[in-house]
Amino acid sequence: MVCQECGKRPATLHFTKIVNGDKNEFHICEACAREKGEMIPGTSGGFSIHNLLSGLLDFEPLSAAKAQPIRCEHCGLTYSQFSKLGRFGCGNCYQAFTEKLNPLFKRVHGNTVHVGKVPKRSGGIIKSKREIDLLKKDLIACIEGEEFEQAAKLRDQIREIEKKMASM
């Protein structure tokens, strides 16, 4: 295959870019890739995870481009700068950019909350402990809200799970 840029040298790099559902394939030689500024794995430029992330993050809807840019109040980094750099300016950037990041996380990971993996062998106990922790939080909220009937039901659920755990 011949390079799509120069039409002279053989294409040794093959890129696939998908932007807003449109898939484009590029077949170019190393010289043209360097001229275009593409990062080539295995060369002095290397592969940059920051460039990969910035490519993922660079999906601004047209209506959002006209709106006021989102800025981290702590370090002053804008979302536009973050999408080009591929890294935060400080620990508060995550909260500042949550509105933009959550759709990305949902698209990439399928969820916006990390739940982790549970080993199959010990999964039952771990799952039960997590369930008890959640029920205890709900129990405290019910007690504070003076919803004593609901609190009693939650208490009974906790006891039932603890009995099952003791028999495991």
XYZ file of N, CA and C in Angstrom:
504
model
N 0.854 -1.173 0.000
C 0.000 0.000 0.000
C 0.904 1.241 0.000
N 0.531 2.220 -0.770
C 1.306 3.454 -0.908
C 0.771 4.502 0.067
N 1.680 5.358 0.560
C 1.322 6.428 1.491
C 0.249 7.333 0.893
N -0.794 7.628 1.664
C -1.882 8.489 1.194
C -1.474 9.963 1.143
N -0.420 10.333 1.852
C 0.028 11.727 1.878
C 0.911 12.053 0.674
N 2.035 11.335 0.574
C 3.009 11.662 -0.473
C 2.783 10.860 -1.758
N 2.193 9.686 -1.636
C 1.953 8.845 -2.803
C 3.207 8.207 -3.366
N 4.332 8.302 -2.635
C 5.611 7.787 -3.133
C 6.103 6.584 -2.347
N 6.188 6.727 -1.033
C 6.762 5.688 -0.176
C 5.682 4.707 0.275
N 6.110 3.501 0.697
C 5.120 2.529 1.202
C 4.558 2.972 2.553
N 3.292 2.745 2.731
C 2.622 3.095 3.992
C 2.993 2.059 5.041
N 3.623 2.529 6.127
C 4.022 1.616 7.203
C 3.226 1.853 8.472
N 2.507 2.940 8.545
C 1.673 3.245 9.709
C 0.220 3.325 9.281
N -0.609 2.684 10.081
C -2.034 2.632 9.761
C -2.804 3.144 10.970
N -3.484 4.267 10.802
C -4.253 4.891 11.880
C -5.725 4.762 11.572
N -6.503 4.541 12.615
C -7.955 4.578 12.498
C -8.448 5.609 13.496
N -9.120 6.636 13.015
C -9.675 7.671 13.884
C -11.188 7.604 13.804
N -11.819 7.587 14.964
C -13.276 7.611 15.023
C -13.666 8.865 15.775
N -14.294 9.804 15.085
C -14.716 11.058 15.682
C -16.211 11.201 15.468
N -16.951 11.306 16.577
C -18.414 11.415 16.540
C -19.045 10.345 15.655
N -18.530 9.123 15.745
C -19.095 7.996 15.013
C -18.588 7.854 13.587
N -17.821 8.838 13.070
C -17.269 8.748 11.721
C -15.898 8.087 11.776
N -15.744 6.975 11.058
C -14.495 6.212 11.078
C -13.665 6.576 9.845
N -12.419 6.985 10.095
C -11.498 7.321 9.008
C -10.219 6.533 9.195
N -9.745 5.906 8.117
C -8.504 5.151 8.167
C -7.448 5.900 7.376
N -6.238 5.957 7.945
C -5.124 6.639 7.308
C -3.973 5.662 7.165
N -3.357 5.647 5.997
C -2.216 4.787 5.722
C -1.100 5.706 5.237
N -0.093 5.911 6.096
C 0.969 6.854 5.754
C 2.343 6.276 6.053
N 3.355 6.872 5.450
C 4.734 6.445 5.693
C 5.271 7.164 6.923
N 6.416 6.706 7.435
C 6.994 7.305 8.641
C 7.380 8.761 8.434
N 7.899 9.086 7.269
C 8.330 10.467 6.994
C 7.136 11.421 7.039
N 6.051 11.051 6.431
C 4.851 11.902 6.447
C 4.256 11.979 7.846
N 4.341 10.886 8.582
C 3.830 10.886 9.956
C 4.614 11.876 10.809
N 5.953 11.904 10.621
C 6.777 12.859 11.365
C 6.416 14.286 10.980
N 6.217 14.528 9.685
C 5.868 15.867 9.201
C 4.534 16.330 9.771
N 3.583 15.398 9.887
C 2.264 15.731 10.439
C 2.289 15.847 11.954
N 3.384 15.352 12.583
C 3.486 15.433 14.042
C 2.838 14.282 14.763
N 2.561 13.184 14.059
C 1.982 12.006 14.711
C 3.044 11.343 15.576
N 2.638 10.781 16.733
C 3.560 10.055 17.601
C 3.673 8.629 17.079
N 4.890 8.177 16.888
C 5.111 6.846 16.333
C 5.665 5.934 17.410
N 4.984 4.832 17.735
C 5.514 3.897 18.717
C 6.862 3.338 18.278
N 7.790 3.230 19.231
C 9.081 2.651 18.941
C 10.110 3.634 18.419
N 9.744 4.909 18.261
C 10.704 5.914 17.814
C 11.000 6.853 18.954
N 11.838 7.847 18.700
C 12.222 8.777 19.765
C 11.031 9.532 20.330
N 10.007 9.771 19.499
C 8.818 10.456 20.010
C 8.028 9.578 20.950
N 8.000 8.264 20.639
C 7.306 7.306 21.492
C 5.800 7.464 21.464
N 5.160 6.655 22.247
C 3.706 6.694 22.372
C 3.347 7.499 23.597
N 2.482 8.447 23.460
C 2.113 9.306 24.571
C 0.686 9.011 25.010
N 0.522 8.541 26.229
C -0.821 8.294 26.762
C -1.583 9.605 26.908
N -0.857 10.703 27.126
C -1.502 12.014 27.249
C -2.141 12.423 25.927
N -1.455 12.116 24.810
C -2.053 12.416 23.514
C -3.261 11.527 23.250
N -3.206 10.283 23.705
C -4.347 9.388 23.563
C -5.539 9.939 24.338
N -5.304 10.330 25.594
C -6.380 10.885 26.409
C -6.913 12.177 25.823
N -6.018 13.030 25.345
C -6.485 14.291 24.795
C -7.348 14.045 23.562
N -7.036 12.991 22.806
C -7.877 12.633 21.672
C -9.252 12.176 22.119
N -9.318 11.408 23.201
C -10.604 10.969 23.737
C -11.404 12.132 24.300
N -10.706 13.070 24.917
C -11.381 14.166 25.598
C -11.805 15.275 24.654
N -11.345 15.261 23.430
C -11.591 16.350 22.506
C -12.870 16.124 21.711
N -13.982 15.966 22.412
C -15.263 15.768 21.737
C -16.272 16.798 22.226
N -15.979 18.068 21.979
C -16.838 19.161 22.401
C -18.090 19.234 21.523
N -19.284 19.204 22.119
C -20.481 19.453 21.331
C -20.457 20.902 20.835
N -21.074 21.168 19.695
C -21.040 22.511 19.124
C -21.649 23.555 20.051
N -22.734 23.217 20.738
C -23.378 24.179 21.640
C -22.489 24.505 22.827
N -21.665 23.551 23.265
C -20.807 23.773 24.421
C -19.626 24.666 24.070
N -19.236 24.696 22.801
C -18.092 25.504 22.401
C -18.378 26.988 22.573
N -19.653 27.386 22.459
C -20.032 28.790 22.594
C -20.201 29.197 24.056
N -20.394 28.246 24.936
C -20.638 28.528 26.354
C -19.347 28.963 27.052
N -19.503 29.485 28.265
C -18.364 29.890 29.092
C -17.481 28.685 29.382
N -16.159 28.797 29.185
C -15.297 27.638 29.429
C -15.290 27.240 30.906
N -15.254 25.931 31.137
C -15.191 25.413 32.503
C -13.749 25.545 32.975
N -13.577 26.071 34.183
C -12.248 26.333 34.718
C -12.166 25.822 36.151
N -11.033 25.204 36.497
C -10.784 24.778 37.869
C -10.498 26.026 38.694
N -11.261 26.229 39.750
C -11.077 27.419 40.581
C -9.775 27.388 41.361
N -9.247 26.189 41.595
C -8.029 26.066 42.402
C -6.766 26.389 41.608
N -6.597 25.764 40.421
C -5.360 25.973 39.646
C -5.557 26.827 38.402
N -6.813 27.069 38.001
C -7.086 27.921 36.846
C -7.081 27.197 35.502
N -6.858 25.888 35.490
C -6.827 25.127 34.251
C -8.219 25.068 33.646
N -8.334 25.301 32.337
C -9.629 25.181 31.666
C -9.773 23.771 31.108
N -11.014 23.383 30.825
C -11.239 22.054 30.255
C -10.561 21.932 28.897
N -10.554 23.009 28.133
C -9.896 23.001 26.835
C -8.404 22.706 26.985
N -7.766 23.344 27.961
C -6.342 23.089 28.210
C -6.136 21.640 28.658
N -7.023 21.162 29.533
C -6.931 19.786 30.019
C -7.047 18.795 28.868
N -7.975 19.045 27.935
C -8.163 18.113 26.823
C -6.950 18.088 25.909
N -6.204 19.184 25.826
C -4.986 19.200 25.014
C -3.821 18.538 25.743
N -3.701 18.782 27.059
C -2.606 18.216 27.845
C -2.820 16.737 28.171
N -4.075 16.384 28.451
C -4.386 15.008 28.839
C -4.097 14.728 30.291
N -3.881 15.766 31.102
C -3.653 15.577 32.542
C -4.155 16.792 33.304
N -4.510 16.527 34.572
C -5.039 17.581 35.434
C -3.936 18.517 35.900
N -4.345 19.718 36.311
C -3.405 20.670 36.878
C -3.279 20.495 38.382
N -4.339 19.970 39.024
C -4.317 19.747 40.474
C -5.376 18.697 40.818
N -5.465 18.363 42.086
C -6.424 17.366 42.546
C -7.873 17.832 42.471
N -8.102 19.132 42.394
C -9.466 19.659 42.352
C -10.048 19.678 40.942
N -9.210 19.473 39.925
C -9.676 19.496 38.536
C -10.740 18.429 38.277
N -10.590 17.269 38.923
C -11.566 16.193 38.711
C -12.973 16.682 39.045
N -13.106 17.358 40.176
C -14.426 17.874 40.569
C -14.884 18.989 39.640
N -13.946 19.840 39.210
C -14.296 20.966 38.340
C -14.807 20.480 36.979
N -14.236 19.386 36.474
C -14.580 18.889 35.153
C -15.526 17.695 35.179
N -16.109 17.385 36.320
C -16.982 16.210 36.454
C -18.083 16.192 35.411
N -18.675 17.342 35.152
C -19.774 17.435 34.194
C -19.363 16.928 32.811
N -18.141 17.199 32.422
C -17.636 16.772 31.119
C -17.068 15.348 31.157
N -16.501 14.954 32.305
C -15.836 13.653 32.400
C -16.805 12.497 32.554
N -17.906 12.705 33.254
C -18.843 11.605 33.498
C -19.362 10.952 32.218
N -19.744 11.735 31.180
C -20.158 11.066 29.937
C -19.027 10.250 29.310
N -17.799 10.750 29.423
C -16.652 10.016 28.893
C -16.454 8.710 29.650
N -16.488 8.761 30.982
C -16.332 7.552 31.792
C -17.441 6.557 31.480
N -18.654 7.054 31.334
C -19.796 6.183 31.036
C -19.575 5.481 29.699
N -19.056 6.234 28.714
C -18.830 5.681 27.386
C -17.690 4.661 27.388
N -16.608 4.960 28.100
C -15.427 4.097 28.091
C -15.588 2.902 29.020
N -16.079 3.142 30.254
C -16.139 2.088 31.269
C -17.527 1.494 31.471
N -18.560 2.151 30.948
C -19.915 1.650 31.128
C -20.558 2.112 32.414
N -19.820 2.855 33.247
C -20.353 3.350 34.513
C -19.521 4.546 34.951
N -20.056 5.326 35.875
C -19.308 6.476 36.392
C -18.790 6.239 37.798
N -19.118 5.085 38.362
C -18.666 4.750 39.711
C -17.851 3.465 39.648
N -16.683 3.467 40.244
C -15.851 2.266 40.262
C -16.374 1.313 41.327
N -16.687 0.086 40.908
C -17.181 -0.905 41.860
C -16.181 -2.011 42.102
N -15.171 -2.084 41.273
C -14.124 -3.083 41.475
C -14.583 -4.473 41.109
N -13.661 -5.411 41.249
C -13.970 -6.807 40.972
C -13.918 -7.582 42.272
N -14.757 -8.595 42.371
C -14.814 -9.424 43.566
C -14.424 -10.844 43.173
N -13.462 -11.437 43.885
C -13.080 -12.821 43.574
C -14.270 -13.757 43.745
N -14.369 -14.755 42.871
C -15.520 -15.672 42.919
C -15.559 -16.480 44.207
N -14.402 -16.936 44.676
C -14.385 -17.783 45.874
C -14.855 -17.047 47.117
N -14.329 -15.876 47.345
C -14.695 -15.137 48.561
C -15.712 -14.051 48.277
N -16.266 -14.050 47.084
C -17.196 -13.006 46.669
C -18.452 -12.900 47.509
N -18.967 -14.030 47.977
C -20.210 -14.008 48.751
C -20.062 -13.231 50.041
N -18.967 -13.436 50.745
C -18.734 -12.730 52.011
C -18.515 -11.247 51.756
N -17.705 -10.939 50.758
C -17.420 -9.534 50.451
C -18.695 -8.817 50.030
N -19.490 -9.468 49.195
C -20.747 -8.870 48.742
C -21.687 -8.629 49.931
N -21.738 -9.586 50.846
C -22.594 -9.439 52.030
C -22.116 -8.284 52.908
N -20.795 -8.165 53.078
C -20.261 -7.060 53.889
C -20.586 -5.708 53.267
N -20.476 -5.633 51.940
C -20.826 -4.376 51.248
C -22.302 -4.052 51.443
N -23.135 -5.080 51.334
C -24.574 -4.876 51.498
C -24.886 -4.403 52.919
N -24.231 -4.997 53.917
C -24.435 -4.581 55.308
C -24.007 -3.133 55.503
N -22.861 -2.752 54.920
C -22.392 -1.366 55.036
C -23.405 -0.388 54.458
N -23.965 -0.719 53.289
C -24.966 0.156 52.676
C -26.235 0.228 53.528
N -26.649 -0.919 54.045
C -27.843 -0.937 54.883
C -27.638 -0.141 56.170
N -26.430 -0.203 56.740
C -26.142 0.559 57.956
C -26.188 2.054 57.699
N -25.706 2.475 56.521
C -25.795 3.896 56.167
C -27.249 4.323 56.053
N -28.062 3.471 55.398
C -29.493 3.762 55.277
C -30.161 3.772 56.650
N -29.739 2.864 57.527
C -30.288 2.782 58.881
C -30.024 4.081 59.651
N -28.807 4.565 59.574
C -28.458 5.820 60.253
C -29.292 6.977 59.714
N -29.460 7.017 58.392
C -30.270 8.082 57.786
C -31.720 8.004 58.250
N -32.255 6.782 58.361
C -33.640 6.616 58.818
C -33.790 7.044 60.276
N -32.818 6.708 61.096
C -32.877 7.100 62.511
C -32.821 8.616 62.640
N -31.913 9.239 61.881
C -31.812 10.700 61.930
C -33.080 11.370 61.431
N -33.739 10.738 60.443
C -34.993 11.277 59.918
C -36.207 10.833 60.709
N -35.973 10.141 61.813
C -37.023 9.643 62.699
C -38.025 8.749 61.972
N -37.520 7.943 61.033
C -38.335 6.960 60.330
C -38.047 5.606 60.977
N -38.619 5.421 62.164
C -38.255 4.276 62.992
C -38.771 2.943 62.455
N -39.913 2.948 61.767
C -40.423 1.700 61.202
C -39.485 1.189 60.105
N -39.057 2.095 59.237
C -38.120 1.721 58.178
C -36.785 1.290 58.794
N -36.355 1.980 59.851
C -35.104 1.643 60.529
C -35.171 0.228 61.107
N -36.311 -0.154 61.636
C -36.473 -1.500 62.197
C -36.388 -2.562 61.098
N -36.964 -2.267 59.930
C -36.877 -3.201 58.804
C -35.423 -3.370 58.357
N -34.705 -2.257 58.288
C -33.294 -2.316 57.890
C -32.468 -3.095 58.906
N -32.756 -2.871 60.202
C -32.063 -3.603 61.266
C -32.273 -5.102 61.107
N -33.519 -5.493 60.803
C -33.831 -6.907 60.611
C -33.111 -7.483 59.383
N -33.010 -6.695 58.321
C -32.292 -7.139 57.121
C -30.809 -7.361 57.442
N -30.235 -6.449 58.200
C -28.829 -6.563 58.587
C -28.614 -7.835 59.403
N -29.491 -8.087 60.356
C -29.372 -9.293 61.188
C -29.491 -10.563 60.355
N -30.381 -10.555 59.393
C -30.581 -11.721 58.527
C -29.318 -12.012 57.703
N -28.731 -10.965 57.154
C -27.501 -11.140 56.360
C -26.365 -11.626 57.252
N -26.296 -11.082 58.494
C -25.230 -11.502 59.412
C -25.387 -12.974 59.786
N -26.628 -13.448 59.920
C -26.861 -14.869 60.220
C -26.388 -15.742 59.058
N -26.700 -15.323 57.833
C -26.251 -16.068 56.644
C -24.734 -16.110 56.576
N -24.103 -15.013 56.920
C -22.628 -14.951 56.875
C -22.017 -15.888 57.921
N -22.657 -15.976 59.087
C -22.143 -16.851 60.159
C -22.218 -18.321 59.748
N -23.191 -18.670 58.916
C -23.350 -20.070 58.494
C -22.473 -20.429 57.309
N -21.819 -19.467 56.695
C -20.948 -19.717 55.522
C -19.661 -20.364 55.909
